[in-house]
Coordinates of C-alpha atoms in Angstrom, one line a residue:
X17 CA 3.6 4.9 13.6
X18 CA 4.3 1.6 11.9
X19 CA 3.1 1.4 8.4
X20 CA 2.6 -2.4 8.5
X21 CA -0.1 -2.4 11.2
X22 CA -2.9 -3.6 8.7
X23 CA -0.9 -6.7 7.6
X24 CA -1.5 -9.0 10.5
X25 CA -4.2 -7.0 12.3
X26 CA -7.4 -8.8 13.3
X27 CA -9.9 -8.9 15.6
X28 CA -9.4 -5.7 17.6
X29 CA -3.8 4.1 36.2
X30 CA -0.8 2.8 37.7
X31 CA -1.3 -0.5 39.4
X32 CA -4.9 -1.5 40.1
X33 CA -7.6 0.6 41.5
X34 CA -9.6 -1.0 44.3
X35 CA -12.5 -2.8 42.8
X36 CA -16.0 -2.7 44.4
X37 CA -17.5 -6.0 45.4
X38 CA -19.4 -7.5 42.6
X39 CA -22.5 -9.6 42.5
X40 CA -23.5 -12.3 40.1
X41 CA -25.0 -11.0 36.9
X42 CA -28.7 -11.3 36.8
X43 CA -28.4 -13.6 33.8
X44 CA -25.7 -15.4 31.8
X45 CA -26.2 -15.5 28.0
X46 CA -25.5 -18.1 25.3
X47 CA -23.2 -17.5 22.4
X48 CA -26.2 -17.6 20.2
X49 CA -27.8 -14.8 22.2
X50 CA -24.6 -12.7 21.9
X51 CA -24.8 -13.2 18.1
X52 CA -28.3 -12.0 18.0
X53 CA -26.7 -8.6 18.5
X54 CA -26.1 -6.7 15.3
X55 CA -22.8 -5.3 14.0
X56 CA -23.5 -2.2 11.9
X57 CA -21.2 0.2 10.1
X58 CA -20.9 2.6 7.2
X59 CA -23.5 5.3 6.8
X60 CA -23.1 7.4 3.7
X61 CA -25.8 9.8 2.9
X62 CA -28.1 9.5 -0.2
X63 CA -28.0 12.4 -2.6
X64 CA -31.1 14.0 -1.0
X65 CA -29.8 13.2 2.5
X66 CA -33.0 11.3 3.4
X67 CA -31.3 7.9 3.8
X68 CA -28.1 6.3 5.0
X69 CA -26.3 3.3 3.3
X70 CA -25.1 0.9 6.0
X71 CA -23.6 -2.5 6.4
X72 CA -25.2 -5.0 8.8
X73 CA -24.7 -8.6 9.7
X74 CA -28.2 -9.2 10.9
X75 CA -28.7 -11.8 8.1
X76 CA -25.8 -13.9 9.4
X77 CA -23.2 -12.2 7.1
X78 CA -22.8 -8.6 6.1
X79 CA -25.3 -7.2 3.6
X80 CA -26.1 -3.7 2.5
X81 CA -29.1 -1.9 4.0
X82 CA -30.5 1.6 3.8
X83 CA -32.1 3.5 6.7
X84 CA -34.8 6.1 6.2
X85 CA -33.6 9.0 8.5
X86 CA -37.1 10.3 9.1
X87 CA -38.8 7.1 10.1
X88 CA -35.8 4.9 11.1
X89 CA -37.1 2.2 8.7
X90 CA -34.4 -0.2 7.5
X91 CA -34.6 -1.8 4.1
X92 CA -32.3 -4.7 2.9
X93 CA -30.7 -4.0 -0.5
X94 CA -28.4 -7.0 -1.1
X95 CA -29.2 -10.6 -0.3
X96 CA -26.0 -12.5 -0.3
X97 CA -26.0 -15.8 1.6
X98 CA -22.4 -16.8 0.8
X99 CA -20.0 -13.8 1.1
X100 CA -20.2 -10.5 3.0
X101 CA -21.2 -7.5 0.9
X102 CA -20.1 -4.0 2.0
X103 CA -21.7 -0.8 0.7
X104 CA -19.2 1.9 -0.2
X105 CA -21.5 4.7 -1.1
X106 CA -24.5 6.0 -3.1
X107 CA -23.8 7.5 -6.5
X108 CA -23.5 11.3 -6.3
X109 CA -26.8 12.1 -8.0
X110 CA -29.0 9.0 -7.8
X111 CA -29.6 6.1 -5.4
X112 CA -27.5 3.5 -7.2
X113 CA -24.7 2.4 -5.0
X114 CA -21.3 0.7 -5.0
X115 CA -20.5 -2.4 -3.0
X116 CA -17.6 -4.7 -2.6
X117 CA -16.9 -8.3 -1.6
X118 CA -14.4 -11.1 -1.8
X119 CA -14.7 -14.8 -2.3
X120 CA -14.7 -16.7 1.0
X121 CA -12.1 -14.4 2.7
X122 CA -9.5 -14.6 -0.1
X123 CA -9.1 -10.8 -0.1
X124 CA -9.4 -10.4 -3.9
X125 CA -12.1 -7.8 -3.7
X126 CA -14.5 -7.0 -6.5
X127 CA -16.3 -3.7 -6.9
X128 CA -19.9 -3.8 -8.2
X129 CA -22.7 -1.4 -9.0
X130 CA -26.2 -2.0 -7.8
X131 CA -29.0 -0.4 -9.7
X132 CA -32.2 1.0 -8.2
X133 CA -34.0 -2.0 -9.6
X134 CA -31.7 -4.4 -7.6
X135 CA -29.6 -5.6 -10.5
X136 CA -25.8 -5.8 -9.9
X137 CA -23.0 -5.2 -12.4
X138 CA -19.4 -6.2 -11.9
X139 CA -17.2 -3.2 -12.6
X140 CA -14.0 -5.2 -12.1
X141 CA -14.2 -8.4 -14.1
X142 CA -11.4 -10.9 -13.8
X143 CA -10.3 -13.4 -11.2
X144 CA -7.4 -13.3 -8.7
X145 CA -7.4 -9.5 -8.9
X146 CA -7.6 -7.1 -5.9
X147 CA -9.7 -4.0 -6.4
X148 CA -10.8 -1.1 -4.2
X149 CA -13.2 1.8 -4.3
X150 CA -11.4 5.2 -3.9
X151 CA -14.3 7.6 -4.0
X152 CA -15.9 10.0 -6.4
X153 CA -14.3 12.8 -8.4
X154 CA -15.1 16.4 -7.2
X155 CA -17.2 17.1 -10.3
X156 CA -19.2 14.0 -9.4
X157 CA -18.9 12.6 -12.9
X158 CA -16.5 9.7 -12.2
X159 CA -15.4 7.1 -9.7
X160 CA -11.8 6.4 -8.6
X161 CA -10.8 2.8 -8.2
X162 CA -7.6 0.9 -7.5
X163 CA -6.6 -2.4 -9.0
X164 CA -3.6 -4.7 -9.2
X165 CA -4.8 -6.3 -12.5
X166 CA -1.7 -4.9 -14.5
X167 CA 0.8 -6.1 -11.9
X168 CA -0.1 -8.2 -8.9
X169 CA 2.4 -6.3 -6.8
X170 CA 1.1 -2.8 -7.2
X171 CA -2.3 -1.0 -7.0
X172 CA -2.8 1.3 -10.0
X173 CA -5.5 4.0 -9.8
X174 CA -8.2 4.2 -12.4
X175 CA -11.0 6.7 -13.3
X176 CA -14.3 5.3 -14.5
X177 CA -16.9 7.7 -15.8
X178 CA -20.4 7.4 -14.4
X179 CA -22.1 8.0 -17.7
X180 CA -20.4 4.9 -19.2
X181 CA -21.3 2.5 -16.4
X182 CA -24.5 1.4 -18.0
X183 CA -22.6 0.3 -21.1
X184 CA -21.3 -3.2 -21.5
X185 CA -17.7 -2.0 -21.3
X186 CA -17.5 1.1 -19.0
X187 CA -14.8 3.7 -19.9
X188 CA -11.9 3.1 -17.5
X189 CA -8.8 5.2 -17.7
X190 CA -5.6 4.6 -15.7
X191 CA -4.7 7.9 -14.1
X192 CA -1.7 6.7 -12.0
X193 CA 0.5 3.7 -12.9
X194 CA 2.2 2.4 -9.8
X195 CA 5.6 1.1 -10.9
X196 CA 7.6 1.7 -7.7
X197 CA 5.5 0.6 -4.8
X198 CA 4.1 4.0 -3.9
X199 CA 0.6 4.3 -2.6
X200 CA -1.8 7.1 -3.6
X201 CA -3.0 8.8 -0.4
X202 CA -4.9 11.8 -1.8
X203 CA -5.9 13.3 -5.1
X204 CA -6.5 17.1 -5.6
X205 CA -10.0 18.2 -6.7
X206 CA -8.6 19.3 -10.1
X207 CA -6.7 16.0 -10.4
X208 CA -3.4 17.8 -11.0
X209 CA -1.7 16.6 -7.8
X210 CA -1.3 13.2 -6.2
X211 CA 0.1 12.7 -2.7
X212 CA 2.1 9.4 -2.7
X213 CA 3.7 7.5 0.2
X214 CA 6.4 4.9 0.4
X215 CA 7.4 2.8 3.4
X216 CA 11.2 2.7 3.7
X217 CA 11.2 0.9 7.1
X218 CA 8.7 0.2 9.7
X219 CA 9.5 3.5 11.4
X220 CA 10.4 5.6 8.4
X221 CA 8.8 6.6 5.1
X222 CA 8.6 9.1 2.3
X223 CA 5.9 11.3 0.8
X224 CA 6.0 12.6 -2.7
X225 CA 4.0 15.1 -4.7
X226 CA 3.2 14.0 -8.2
X227 CA 2.1 16.6 -10.8
X228 CA 0.1 14.8 -13.4
X229 CA 0.4 17.7 -15.9
X230 CA 4.2 17.7 -15.9
X231 CA 4.9 14.1 -14.8
X232 CA 7.2 15.5 -12.1
X233 CA 7.5 13.6 -8.8
X234 CA 8.9 15.6 -5.9
X235 CA 10.1 14.4 -2.5
X236 CA 8.2 16.6 0.0
X237 CA 9.3 14.7 3.1
X238 CA 13.0 15.4 3.5
X239 CA 13.6 14.9 7.2
X240 CA 16.1 13.8 9.8
X241 CA 15.5 10.7 12.0
X242 CA 12.5 8.5 11.5
X243 CA 9.1 9.8 10.3
X244 CA 6.0 8.4 8.7
X245 CA 3.5 10.2 6.5
X246 CA -0.2 9.7 5.7
X247 CA -1.8 12.2 3.3
X248 CA -5.4 13.1 4.3
X249 CA -6.8 15.6 1.7
X250 CA -6.0 18.6 -0.5
X251 CA -7.7 21.9 0.0
X252 CA -10.5 22.7 -2.5
X253 CA -8.4 25.5 -4.0
X254 CA -5.6 23.0 -4.6
X255 CA -3.1 25.1 -2.7
X256 CA -2.5 23.0 0.4
X257 CA -1.9 19.3 1.3
X258 CA -3.0 18.2 4.7
X259 CA -1.3 15.1 6.1
X260 CA -0.5 13.2 9.3
X261 CA 3.0 12.7 10.4
X262 CA 5.2 12.0 13.4
X263 CA 8.2 13.9 12.0
X264 CA 10.1 15.4 14.9
X265 CA 7.5 14.1 17.4
X266 CA 6.7 11.0 19.4
X267 CA 3.0 11.4 18.4
X268 CA 1.2 11.8 15.1
X269 CA -0.1 15.3 14.3
X270 CA -1.9 17.1 11.5
X271 CA 0.3 19.2 9.2
X272 CA -0.4 21.5 6.2
X273 CA 2.0 22.0 3.3
X274 CA 1.8 25.0 1.0
X275 CA 2.3 23.4 -2.5
X276 CA 3.7 26.6 -4.0
X277 CA 6.1 27.7 -1.3
X278 CA 6.7 24.4 0.4
X279 CA 6.0 25.9 3.9
X280 CA 4.8 23.4 6.4
X281 CA 2.8 24.3 9.5
X282 CA 1.3 22.2 12.3
X283 CA -2.4 22.4 12.2
X284 CA -3.4 20.2 15.2
X285 CA -1.4 18.2 17.7
X286 CA -2.0 16.7 21.1
X287 CA -0.4 14.2 23.5
X288 CA -1.9 11.3 21.5
X289 CA -1.9 10.2 17.9
X290 CA -4.2 12.0 15.5
X291 CA -5.8 9.1 13.7
X292 CA -7.6 10.8 10.9
X293 CA -8.7 14.2 9.6
X294 CA -10.9 15.5 6.9
X295 CA -12.9 18.6 5.8
X296 CA -16.6 18.6 5.0
X297 CA -17.8 19.1 1.4
X298 CA -17.4 22.9 1.3
X299 CA -14.8 23.1 4.1
X300 CA -17.3 24.4 6.6
X301 CA -16.2 21.9 9.2
X302 CA -13.0 20.0 10.0
X303 CA -13.2 16.6 11.7
X304 CA -10.3 15.2 13.7
X305 CA -10.2 11.8 15.2
X306 CA -7.7 11.1 18.1
X307 CA -6.6 7.8 19.5
X308 CA -6.7 8.8 23.1
X309 CA -5.7 6.1 25.5
X310 CA -7.4 3.2 23.7
X311 CA -10.5 5.2 22.8
X312 CA -11.4 7.5 19.9
X313 CA -12.1 11.1 20.7
X314 CA -13.6 13.1 17.8
X315 CA -13.4 16.9 17.5
X316 CA -15.3 19.0 15.0
X317 CA -14.2 22.6 14.3
X318 CA -16.1 25.4 12.6
X319 CA -13.5 26.7 10.2
X320 CA -14.9 30.2 9.9
X321 CA -14.7 30.8 13.7
X322 CA -12.0 28.3 14.6
X323 CA -14.2 27.2 17.5
X324 CA -14.9 23.6 18.4
X325 CA -18.5 22.5 17.7
X326 CA -20.1 21.3 20.9
X327 CA -21.5 17.8 20.3
X328 CA -24.3 16.4 22.5
X329 CA -23.3 14.2 25.4
X330 CA -24.0 10.5 24.8
X331 CA -24.7 8.4 27.9
X332 CA -22.8 5.1 27.9
X333 CA -20.8 5.6 24.8
X334 CA -18.4 7.8 22.8
X335 CA -18.4 9.0 19.2
X336 CA -16.0 6.9 17.2
X337 CA -16.5 8.4 13.7
X338 CA -18.4 11.2 11.9
X339 CA -19.6 11.6 8.4
X340 CA -20.9 15.0 7.5
X341 CA -23.5 15.3 4.7
X342 CA -22.8 17.3 1.6
X343 CA -25.2 20.1 2.7
X344 CA -23.1 20.3 5.9
X345 CA -26.3 20.3 8.0
X346 CA -26.3 16.7 9.2
X347 CA -23.7 14.3 10.6
X348 CA -23.8 10.6 10.9
X349 CA -22.3 9.5 14.2
X350 CA -21.2 6.0 15.1
X351 CA -21.3 5.7 18.9
X352 CA -19.3 2.9 20.5
X353 CA -18.8 1.3 23.9
X354 CA -16.8 -1.7 25.0
X355 CA -20.0 -3.3 26.5
X356 CA -22.4 -3.3 23.5
X357 CA -22.3 -3.1 19.7
X358 CA -22.0 0.3 18.1
X359 CA -25.0 2.3 17.1
X360 CA -25.7 5.0 14.5
X361 CA -27.1 8.4 15.3
X362 CA -28.0 11.5 13.2
X363 CA -27.1 14.9 14.5
X364 CA -28.6 18.1 12.9
X365 CA -26.1 21.0 13.2
X366 CA -28.9 23.6 12.7
X367 CA -31.6 22.2 15.1
X368 CA -29.2 20.5 17.5
X369 CA -31.4 17.4 17.3
X370 CA -29.8 14.1 18.0
X371 CA -31.6 11.0 16.8
X372 CA -30.7 7.3 17.4
X373 CA -31.3 5.2 14.2
X374 CA -30.2 1.8 15.4
X375 CA -30.5 -0.4 18.5
X376 CA -28.0 -3.2 18.0
X377 CA -28.1 -4.9 21.4
X378 CA -30.2 -8.1 21.5
X379 CA -33.4 -7.2 23.5
X380 CA -33.0 -10.4 25.5
X381 CA -29.6 -9.1 26.9
X382 CA -29.5 -6.6 29.7
X383 CA -26.7 -4.1 29.3
X384 CA -26.2 -4.2 33.1
X385 CA -25.1 -7.8 32.8
X386 CA -22.2 -6.8 30.5
X387 CA -18.9 -5.2 31.6
X388 CA -17.3 -2.0 30.4
X389 CA -13.5 -2.3 30.0
X390 CA -11.2 -0.2 32.3
X391 CA -8.0 1.3 31.0
X392 CA -5.2 0.2 33.4
X393 CA -1.4 0.2 33.6
X394 CA 1.2 -2.0 35.2
X395 CA 4.9 -2.4 35.3
X396 CA 6.6 -5.0 33.2
X397 CA 9.8 -7.0 34.1
X398 CA 12.1 -4.1 33.3
X399 CA 9.9 -1.3 34.8
X400 CA 8.3 -0.3 31.5
X401 CA 4.7 0.9 32.0
X402 CA 2.3 -1.3 30.0
X403 CA -1.2 -0.1 29.2
X404 CA -4.1 -2.6 29.0
X405 CA -7.8 -2.9 29.1
X406 CA -9.3 -4.9 32.0
X407 CA -12.6 -6.7 32.1
X408 CA -13.7 -8.0 35.5
X409 CA -16.7 -10.3 35.7
X410 CA -19.5 -9.1 38.0
X411 CA -19.2 -12.4 39.9
X412 CA -15.6 -11.9 40.8
X413 CA -14.7 -11.1 44.4
X414 CA -12.1 -12.0 47.0
X415 CA -14.4 -14.7 48.2
X416 CA -15.3 -15.9 44.7
X417 CA -12.0 -15.8 42.7
X418 CA -12.3 -16.3 38.9
X419 CA -10.1 -17.7 36.1
X420 CA -8.5 -15.1 33.8
X421 CA -7.1 -14.7 30.3
X422 CA -4.4 -12.5 29.0
X423 CA -5.6 -11.3 25.6
X424 CA -3.1 -10.3 23.0
X425 CA -4.1 -8.1 20.0
X426 CA -3.2 -8.5 16.3
X427 CA -0.5 -6.6 14.5
X428 CA 2.4 -6.4 15.0
X429 CA 1.6 -2.9 16.0
X430 CA -2.1 -3.2 16.7
X431 CA -3.9 -2.1 19.9
X432 CA -6.5 -3.4 22.2
X433 CA -9.1 -0.6 22.5
X434 CA -12.4 0.1 24.3
X435 CA -14.3 -1.5 21.5
X436 CA -17.1 -4.1 21.7
X437 CA -16.0 -7.7 20.9
X438 CA -18.7 -10.4 21.4
X439 CA -16.1 -13.1 22.4
X440 CA -14.7 -11.0 25.2
X441 CA -18.2 -10.1 26.6
X442 CA -19.3 -13.7 26.2
X443 CA -16.3 -15.0 28.2
X444 CA -16.6 -12.3 30.9
X445 CA -20.3 -12.9 31.3
X446 CA -19.4 -16.5 32.0
X447 CA -16.9 -15.6 34.7
X448 CA -13.5 -15.2 32.9
X449 CA -11.6 -12.0 33.7
X450 CA -9.7 -10.6 30.7
X451 CA -6.7 -8.4 30.6
X452 CA -6.2 -7.1 27.0
X453 CA -2.5 -6.2 27.0
X454 CA -1.0 -3.5 24.9
X455 CA 2.6 -4.8 25.1
X456 CA 5.6 -2.8 23.9
X457 CA 5.3 -2.5 20.1
X458 CA 1.6 -1.7 20.3
X459 CA 0.2 1.4 18.4
X460 CA -1.4 4.4 20.0
X461 CA 1.2 5.2 22.7
X462 CA 3.8 7.1 20.7
X463 CA 6.5 6.3 18.2
X464 CA 9.1 5.2 20.7
X465 CA 6.8 2.7 22.4
X466 CA 5.6 1.5 19.0
X467 CA 9.1 0.4 18.0
X468 CA 10.4 -1.2 21.2
X469 CA 9.7 -4.7 19.9
X470 CA 11.3 -4.3 16.4
X471 CA 13.2 -7.5 15.7
X472 CA 12.6 -8.5 19.3
X473 CA 9.3 -10.4 18.9
X474 CA 8.6 -13.3 21.2
X475 CA 11.0 -11.8 23.8
X476 CA 10.3 -8.6 25.7
X477 CA 6.8 -8.2 24.3
X478 CA 6.1 -11.7 25.5
X479 CA 7.5 -10.8 28.9
X480 CA 5.1 -7.9 29.0
X481 CA 2.2 -10.4 28.6
X482 CA 3.6 -12.6 31.3
X483 CA 3.9 -9.6 33.6
X484 CA 0.2 -9.0 33.1
X485 CA -0.2 -11.9 35.6
X486 CA 1.2 -9.5 38.3
X487 CA -1.6 -7.1 37.6
X488 CA -4.2 -9.9 37.7
X489 CA -2.8 -11.0 41.0
X490 CA -3.0 -7.4 42.4
X491 CA -6.8 -7.3 41.9
X492 CA -7.3 -9.9 44.6
X493 CA -10.1 -11.6 42.7
X494 CA -8.3 -13.9 40.3
X495 CA -7.5 -17.6 40.8
X496 CA -3.9 -17.4 39.8
X497 CA -3.7 -21.1 39.2
X498 CA -6.2 -20.6 36.4
X499 CA -4.7 -18.0 34.0
X500 CA -4.6 -18.7 30.2
X501 CA -3.5 -16.7 27.1
X502 CA -5.5 -16.0 24.0
X503 CA -5.0 -14.0 20.8
X504 CA -5.8 -13.6 17.1
X505 CA -3.4 -13.2 14.2
X506 CA -0.2 -11.7 15.7
X507 CA -1.9 -12.3 19.1
X508 CA -2.2 -16.0 18.0
X509 CA 1.6 -16.0 17.5
X510 CA 2.1 -14.5 20.9
X511 CA -0.1 -17.3 22.3
X512 CA 2.0 -19.9 20.7
X513 CA 5.2 -18.1 21.7
X514 CA 4.0 -18.2 25.3
X515 CA 3.2 -21.9 25.3
X516 CA 6.6 -22.6 23.6
X517 CA 9.0 -20.2 25.2
X518 CA 7.3 -19.6 28.6
X519 CA 5.7 -23.0 28.9
X520 CA 4.9 -22.7 32.6
X521 CA 3.5 -19.2 32.5
X522 CA -0.1 -20.0 31.4
X523 CA -2.3 -23.0 31.9
X524 CA -3.9 -23.0 28.4
X525 CA -3.6 -21.2 25.1
X526 CA -6.1 -20.3 22.3
X527 CA -4.5 -19.4 19.0
X528 CA -6.9 -17.7 16.6
X529 CA -5.5 -17.5 13.0
X530 CA -2.0 -17.1 14.4
X531 CA 1.4 -17.1 12.8
X532 CA 3.7 -20.0 13.9
X533 CA 6.4 -20.1 11.2
X534 CA 7.8 -16.7 10.4
X535 CA 10.1 -18.0 7.7
X536 CA 7.1 -19.3 5.6
X537 CA 4.8 -16.4 6.5
X538 CA 7.3 -13.7 5.5
X539 CA 8.2 -15.5 2.2
X540 CA 4.6 -16.1 1.2
X541 CA 3.1 -12.6 1.8
X542 CA 0.6 -11.7 -0.9
X543 CA 2.1 -9.8 -3.9
X544 CA -0.1 -6.8 -3.3
X545 CA 1.8 -6.1 -0.1
X546 CA 4.9 -5.4 -2.1
X547 CA 4.9 -1.8 -1.1
X548 CA 4.9 -2.9 2.6
X549 CA 7.6 -5.6 2.2
X550 CA 10.6 -3.5 3.2
X551 CA 8.8 -2.1 6.2
X552 CA 7.6 -5.6 7.2
X553 CA 11.1 -7.0 6.9
X554 CA 12.5 -4.1 8.9
X555 CA 10.0 -4.8 11.6
X556 CA 10.3 -8.6 11.7
X557 CA 13.5 -9.5 9.9
X558 CA 14.3 -10.6 6.3
X559 CA 13.9 -14.3 5.8
X560 CA 16.3 -14.3 2.9
X561 CA 19.3 -13.0 5.0
X562 CA 21.0 -13.9 8.2
X563 CA 17.8 -12.8 10.0
X564 CA 16.5 -16.2 9.1
X565 CA 18.3 -17.7 12.0
X566 CA 16.5 -15.4 14.5
X567 CA 13.2 -15.9 12.7
X568 CA 13.7 -19.7 13.0
X569 CA 14.4 -19.3 16.7
X570 CA 11.2 -17.3 17.4
X571 CA 8.9 -19.5 15.3
X572 CA 6.9 -21.8 17.6
X573 CA 6.6 -24.4 14.9
X574 CA 10.2 -25.5 15.3
X575 CA 10.0 -25.8 19.1
X576 CA 6.7 -27.7 19.7
X577 CA 8.5 -30.1 22.0
X578 CA 8.3 -27.4 24.6
X579 CA 4.5 -27.2 24.7
X580 CA 3.0 -28.9 27.7
X581 CA -0.3 -27.1 28.2
X582 CA -3.6 -27.6 26.4
X583 CA -4.0 -25.8 23.1
X584 CA -6.9 -24.7 20.9
X585 CA -6.3 -23.5 17.3
X586 CA -8.8 -21.9 14.9
X587 CA -7.9 -21.5 11.2
X588 CA -9.5 -20.2 8.0
X589 CA -8.9 -22.4 5.0
X590 CA -8.8 -19.4 2.7
X591 CA -6.4 -17.4 4.8
X592 CA -3.8 -15.7 2.6
X593 CA -1.9 -14.2 5.5
X594 CA -1.5 -17.3 7.8
X595 CA -1.7 -20.3 5.5
X596 CA -3.6 -23.3 6.8
X597 CA -0.4 -25.5 6.5
X598 CA 1.0 -23.5 9.5
X599 CA -1.8 -24.5 11.8
X600 CA -1.8 -28.1 10.4
X601 CA 1.8 -28.4 11.3
X602 CA 1.7 -26.8 14.8
X603 CA -1.3 -29.0 15.7
X604 CA 0.5 -32.1 14.6
X605 CA 3.7 -31.1 16.5
X606 CA 1.9 -30.4 19.8
X607 CA -0.2 -33.5 19.6
X608 CA 2.9 -35.6 19.3
X609 CA 3.7 -34.4 22.9
X610 CA 0.6 -36.1 24.1
X611 CA -0.9 -32.6 24.9
X612 CA -4.6 -32.0 24.4
X613 CA -5.2 -30.1 21.2
X614 CA -8.5 -28.9 19.7
X615 CA -8.3 -27.8 16.1
X616 CA -11.2 -26.1 14.2
X617 CA -10.9 -25.2 10.5
X618 CA -13.4 -23.1 8.7
X619 CA -13.6 -23.9 5.0
X620 CA -15.3 -20.6 4.1
X621 CA -13.3 -18.1 6.0
X622 CA -10.0 -16.2 5.5
X623 CA -8.0 -14.2 8.1
X624 CA -10.8 -13.6 10.5
X625 CA -14.5 -14.3 10.7
X626 CA -17.2 -12.8 8.4
X627 CA -20.0 -15.3 9.1
X628 CA -22.1 -15.4 12.3
X629 CA -22.5 -19.2 12.2
X630 CA -18.8 -19.6 12.2
X631 CA -18.3 -17.2 15.1
X632 CA -21.0 -19.0 17.0
X633 CA -19.3 -22.3 16.4
X634 CA -15.7 -21.2 17.0
X635 CA -16.3 -18.9 20.0
X636 CA -18.7 -21.4 21.5
X637 CA -16.0 -24.1 21.3
X638 CA -13.5 -21.7 22.8
X639 CA -15.6 -21.4 26.0
X640 CA -16.1 -25.2 26.1
X641 CA -12.4 -25.7 25.8
X642 CA -11.7 -23.2 28.6
X643 CA -14.4 -24.6 30.8
X644 CA -12.7 -28.0 30.7
X645 CA -9.0 -27.1 30.7
X646 CA -9.0 -23.8 32.6
X647 CA -12.1 -23.8 34.8
X648 CA -12.1 -27.5 35.1
X649 CA -15.9 -27.6 35.0
X650 CA -16.8 -29.9 32.1
X651 CA -15.5 -33.0 30.6
X652 CA -14.6 -33.2 26.9
X653 CA -13.0 -36.2 25.2
X654 CA -9.5 -35.6 23.9
X655 CA -8.2 -36.8 20.7

């Protein structure tokens, strides 16, 4: 599995089964109504397990709330109107909590403490520094935190004692100095052992065991071929390290290493990637998340018996994540579906009671008017089977053919999944079919598939997207003269690549925060991605070597004369991944062709949206653009 997936990641049956005839939805909804839905996440338990700490965007941006488990009452705890605040967790023994935020999407995160009286305290003073909350020590007396304050390239790990946090200068001790681009993946409960990882290439990595008592660092990942490693946790007795790896396998599995003998055993594997694994507080339960065909499947095992715990059936959704309380009697479940926002439930292991705590769908919207995604597969130009998620509007039929969009996910190495995304549902509700393509190079379908696009971007992966039109044609309900392409981040690049290198394939393109100049992007990556730089260059190419020729050739910015179809570009002014200058230049270049271009810049956003008002503006304008240039329904003045 590629180690660089987070870098440009954003917003994310053979042939076609016969579709039943659809009828018009009972109602179509405005973008404002879709954004009266609530996105909610998090859900750590308070020390007495009576409350959950959650993050909700119901105020227009994310703020921190707590939910009383008994009554379901929700109380707002932070009141930001400028930047999104994300709660990280209550303190171990009181109801203070930690939250984090950045400034306008610049990704320099601060970590702050919120007192029970509602007073905040910055635990990470200093500007232009990236910080992160790493959890609490096992003895519950300290907090772990990462920061690149010492060296912008590397995240060091610190320990801050809870007892000193009320003081003007809390006691902060560096417990791991990162001098060589290794990332700390897990720390043993006695703080003797650290599991470190290092990305060598996009397909290959190393894992080391660092002994803080002796200072010895040991390579514990000697292997043949390519393999990646992701430490998950140490056992409470400090004898075993559990980690995810694809060593000797096409899919990621959970492995266990005996720290004394070095013996490695497979603990859990399946025909899909194991995505995450952890043990509950006293190791009563083990939780395993599996990325199964674009949907998360969660399994919980009782470790004493080895039996899987039977979770209650949930109508119209699936469990995406689980957080088990310290007493190991309760579990917070996040239940997701592609047709409505996720909700939070509480499950009691002892009483078997399941309780829904949130209802995030706008009451004015009927779920029956929305569309669940279908996992489909089709053959690409060379016979390779391409997975995708297909959304067919209710109003689509052979007699009422609809326009369509090929949707391309972020990455490289991302995946379109059966998750809710308001823009997709908004467009489908208004009569646009969407095929969310998982082109070669996407994650979730094995190591081999994941690396089929290495240093071949804008070529075969783009042809996979173009081949998606064959699937759309096979449904019999698509107006094939009205097919566009849309994507965010790396998907925005693919949109521009399509308009540039396959200029007749799609009628319009929508580029959301997309890369257009790989030479500039790869040279200007933030310093805190230094540990990923080698892997990124292996994936995309090194702009300082002869690879620069190919990177120039695949960069749409240098070939704008090829673009003949209408284009819309959305850009965040504070984006540190895709600089605004890239979008400025691509827009100028395409406009010089006399091609209609709509350009929307958001002064208070980075790489992706955090504010509802900006999503409403941006996504609403996307529909207006498509209505004019793809559907042909409305008139809009061109610049």
